[in-house]
Amino acid sequence: MSRTLVLAVVAFGIFWLVVDRALSLVLPAGKVIVTADQAFRPGPRGMLDVYQPEGASAAPVVLFFYGGSWQMGSRGLYEFVGKALARRGIVTMVADYRLSPEVRFPVFLEDGAAATAWAKANAARFGGDPRRLFLMGHSAGAHTAAMLAFDPQWLGSIGLDPKRDLAGMIGLSGPYDFGPLTRKDLIDVFGGPNRAETHPINFVTSGAPPAFLGTGTSDKTVSDGNTRRLAARLRENGIDVREAFYPGGHFGIILAFLRPLSFLGTVADDVAGYVMNHPRRAER
């Protein structure tokens, strides 16, 4: 995935984000309360934005990590994801994290763990239930969500246990079982072309959080084989997993959260349905 292509998709997304905001003025929808610039760690990329359904009480909570090849992205560009899920009754947090080339693996996982600790500690302030906390991501962000959910060292470093403290993991078009890498920039991100400790699939064990895994059937950026192989590994370990396959490619699955582009797939409704129908972690 070239940087030029990513920037073109970002520009496309910004255009439709403006359209989505305009539609918000005329289309009926549940009110969303936005609380921006919440710091979960020091520094300009240690902040997240919260999207809260009006009147939320003990609502499920989703912490979302965006994609961008671990090299680009900003939480403000994913307002549409936060609002799409909040309109469906979910307290949603969209987090930034530090990016390459300034940092390498595993710094973005450390940032994700810090954001998770903040989400857990502050969920109730926004009408969320900390026992119904889901980690979600698209592309590189799905990799982060999966690593935090399945490799316990990252949440363990801040006093959490994914088997106890996460209600589930939601991955969209994620790289879970990849390599060997051939792009120099990605080799630099991970410190090598095929390091086993960077692959979420290698950390799945019994008792791991359940998962919703969605992908596009014509994704040329991250093969849908990543989703199929991770789902199989989860099932081998007795973990509840739901797979969903959508027409289209790598970017359509996330752009479908924009109301003007909802024809790209039912992914927003599917994710929301999955989250709303899962019980608290302690109730399983």
C-alpha atoms as one frame of an Amber mdcrd trajectory, in Angstrom:
protein
   0.000   0.000   0.000   1.762   3.144  -1.167   1.702   6.372   0.804   0.148
   8.099  -2.208  -2.740   5.642  -2.228  -3.302   6.050   1.498  -3.333   9.841
   1.193  -5.804   9.624  -1.692  -8.114   7.457   0.405  -7.770   9.854   3.355
  -8.748  12.774   1.094 -11.720  10.751  -0.139 -12.697   9.999   3.436 -12.431
  13.652   4.474 -14.791  14.652   1.659 -17.389  12.141   2.797 -16.849  13.102
   6.425 -17.909  16.632   5.514 -20.953  15.193   3.751 -21.724  13.057   6.791
 -21.579  16.111   9.053 -23.951  17.946   6.757 -26.358  15.017   6.846 -26.250
  15.087  10.644 -28.077  18.413  10.465 -31.048  16.995   8.600 -31.215  13.261
   9.360 -32.768  12.098  12.624 -30.318  10.244  14.838 -29.516   9.796  18.482
 -27.568  12.715  19.889 -23.847  12.124  20.342 -21.870  14.018  22.983 -18.230
  14.516  21.995 -15.515  14.963  24.613 -12.243  15.577  22.808  -8.570  15.693
  23.765  -8.535  13.309  26.713  -4.934  12.526  27.667  -4.070   8.897  28.416
  -0.296   9.462  28.297   1.999  12.499  27.952   2.582  14.000  24.521   0.489
  15.206  21.573  -0.199  11.659  20.338  -1.280  10.449  23.751  -4.888  11.622
  23.456  -8.254  10.173  22.568 -11.743  11.487  21.807 -14.899  10.099  23.403
 -18.238   9.737  21.585 -21.038   9.251  24.083 -24.665   8.404  23.306 -26.942
  10.904  25.012 -28.358   9.318  28.154 -25.906   6.412  28.091 -25.968   4.253
  31.213 -23.906   1.078  31.652 -23.443   1.036  27.858 -20.805  -1.117  26.168
 -17.512   0.610  25.398 -15.385   0.336  22.245 -11.815   1.646  22.066 -10.901
   2.090  18.394  -7.424   2.153  16.802  -7.175   3.364  13.192  -4.905   2.076
  10.440  -2.252   3.722   8.297   0.647   1.251   8.051   1.764   2.303  11.565
   3.066   5.484   9.872   0.151   7.886   9.497  -3.282   8.718  10.812  -5.108
  10.945  13.264  -8.043  10.345  15.575  -9.901  13.344  14.159 -10.184  11.642
  10.778 -12.158   8.821  12.397 -14.855  10.904  13.991 -17.269   9.098  11.668
 -16.478   5.743  13.323 -16.975   7.183  16.792 -20.289   8.758  15.871 -21.528
   5.745  13.915 -21.120   3.466  16.925 -22.322   6.061  19.445 -25.516   6.528
  17.421 -26.025   2.795  17.909 -25.748   3.014  21.699 -22.019   2.377  22.238
 -19.631   4.637  24.139 -16.763   4.900  21.655 -13.225   6.150  22.151 -10.876
   6.866  19.239  -7.217   6.961  20.235  -4.052   8.295  18.691  -0.713   6.531
  19.130   2.885   7.222  18.225   3.955   6.392  14.686   6.979   5.282  12.686
   9.603   6.499  11.848   9.695   8.284  15.217   9.018   4.963  17.000   9.124
   1.254  16.189   7.395  -1.885  17.436   6.312  -2.274  20.225   5.815   1.416
  21.161   2.394   1.617  19.510   1.310  -1.401  21.580   2.483   0.340  24.744
   0.410   3.361  23.741  -2.569   1.124  23.025  -2.232  -0.477  26.458  -2.150
   2.970  28.103  -5.288   3.964  26.184  -6.973   0.743  27.296  -6.162   1.430
  30.938  -7.625   4.942  30.573 -10.752   3.585  28.885 -11.270   1.051  31.649
 -10.749   3.603  34.412 -12.922   6.315  32.850 -15.713   4.395  31.098 -18.272
   5.063  33.807 -17.737   8.854  33.530 -19.280   8.687  30.059 -22.078   6.247
  30.814 -20.069   3.172  29.877 -19.674  -0.156  31.637 -15.960  -0.986  32.117
 -16.893  -4.684  32.229 -18.103  -4.406  28.626 -14.906  -3.034  27.079 -14.046
  -4.058  23.504 -10.857  -3.267  21.591 -11.419  -2.544  17.909  -9.208  -1.597
  15.005  -8.904  -1.366  11.252  -5.802  -2.550   9.380  -2.735  -1.628  11.479
  -5.156  -0.721  14.256  -6.658  -4.212  14.117  -3.145  -5.578  14.606  -2.824
  -3.453  17.750  -6.228  -4.564  19.052  -5.365  -8.222  18.432  -1.923  -8.002
  20.036  -3.407  -6.388  23.137  -6.182  -8.980  23.289  -4.067 -12.097  22.765
  -0.553 -11.324  24.051  -1.076 -10.668  27.779   2.239  -8.927  28.360   1.017
  -5.568  27.018  -2.056  -5.143  29.198  -0.262  -6.957  31.995   2.299  -4.170
  32.055  -0.389  -1.758  33.237  -2.187  -4.122  35.608  -4.861  -5.531  33.294
  -5.492  -9.055  32.027  -7.170  -9.421  28.600  -8.794 -12.692  29.668 -10.420
 -10.901  32.600 -10.745  -7.284  31.524 -11.801  -7.384  27.847 -15.278  -8.316
  26.699 -14.037  -8.887  23.151 -11.848  -7.881  20.227 -13.067  -6.541  16.886
 -10.703  -6.616  13.925 -11.398  -5.216  10.463  -8.993  -6.085   7.632  -6.227
  -6.809  10.098  -2.768  -8.341   9.581  -2.647 -11.164  12.124  -0.456 -13.765
  10.440   1.758 -11.989   7.951   5.256 -12.076   6.534   7.813 -12.274   5.423
   7.549  -8.527   4.861   9.148  -7.129   1.723   8.540  -3.386   2.101  11.489
  -1.620   3.699   9.301   0.777   5.665   7.402  -2.095   7.288  10.568  -4.061
   7.950  11.821  -0.965   9.744   8.579  -0.705  11.741   8.912  -4.263  13.050
  12.678  -4.616  13.208  12.772  -7.489  10.745  10.807  -9.169   7.948   9.220
 -12.036   9.880   9.467 -11.742  13.658   7.139 -14.255  15.322   6.597 -11.977
  18.314   4.861  -9.413  16.068   2.153 -11.814  14.837  -1.064 -11.858  16.924
  -1.956 -15.382  15.806   1.024 -16.754  17.745  -0.422 -15.683  21.096  -3.906
 -17.196  20.967  -4.594 -19.442  23.963  -7.706 -20.814  25.626  -9.631 -18.246
  27.593  -8.741 -15.390  25.229 -11.424 -12.769  24.542 -14.011 -13.592  21.877
 -13.638 -11.889  18.521 -15.490 -10.398  15.579 -13.295 -10.481  12.465 -14.416
  -8.708   9.307 -12.643  -8.282   5.999 -13.209  -7.438   2.354 -13.310 -10.297
  -0.103 -11.179  -8.389  -2.617  -8.691  -6.833  -0.195  -5.350  -6.447  -1.996
  -3.618  -4.718   0.923  -4.148  -7.259   3.709  -5.163 -10.686   2.438  -8.386
 -12.102   3.869  -6.301 -15.168   4.687  -5.203 -13.293   7.803  -8.792 -13.277
   9.031  -9.436 -16.890   8.075  -6.294 -18.188   9.770  -6.832 -16.221  12.976
 -10.455 -17.359  13.150  -9.345 -20.972  12.737  -6.731 -20.608  15.488  -9.308
 -19.087  17.834 -11.711 -21.954  17.217  -8.937 -24.492  17.792  -8.556 -22.975
  21.248 -12.264 -22.961  22.013 -12.696 -19.205  21.561 -15.965 -17.834  20.253
 -15.333 -16.040  16.949 -17.566 -14.547  14.280 -16.258 -14.004  10.763 -17.856
 -11.553   8.335 -16.884 -11.083   4.700 -17.899  -7.972   2.791 -17.729  -7.150
  -0.911 -14.956  -4.740  -1.734 -11.457  -4.004  -0.613  -9.350  -2.722   2.226
 -10.757   0.777   2.632 -14.406   0.155   1.843 -14.897  -1.791   5.059 -14.088
   1.247   7.197 -15.583   3.897   4.901 -18.893   2.022   5.184 -19.215   3.561
   8.664 -19.934   6.863   6.902 -23.693   7.165   6.407 -23.401   8.368   2.796
 -21.316   5.253   2.035 -23.305   2.708   4.025 -24.095   0.933   0.753 -20.505
  -0.381   0.877 -21.511  -2.883   3.558 -23.427  -3.582   6.740 -20.275  -3.570
   8.850 -21.347  -0.763  11.225 -24.611  -2.522  12.057 -22.838  -5.872  12.326
 -20.198  -4.563  14.721 -22.785  -2.753  16.819 -24.991  -5.840  16.963 -22.043
  -7.958  18.046 -21.099  -5.519  20.812 -24.620  -4.912  22.076 -25.411  -8.641
  22.286 -22.301  -9.677  24.223 -22.583  -9.800  28.010 -20.196  -8.419  30.567
 -16.956 -10.376  30.757 -17.704 -11.560  34.308 -21.096 -12.958  33.248 -19.701
 -15.614  30.906
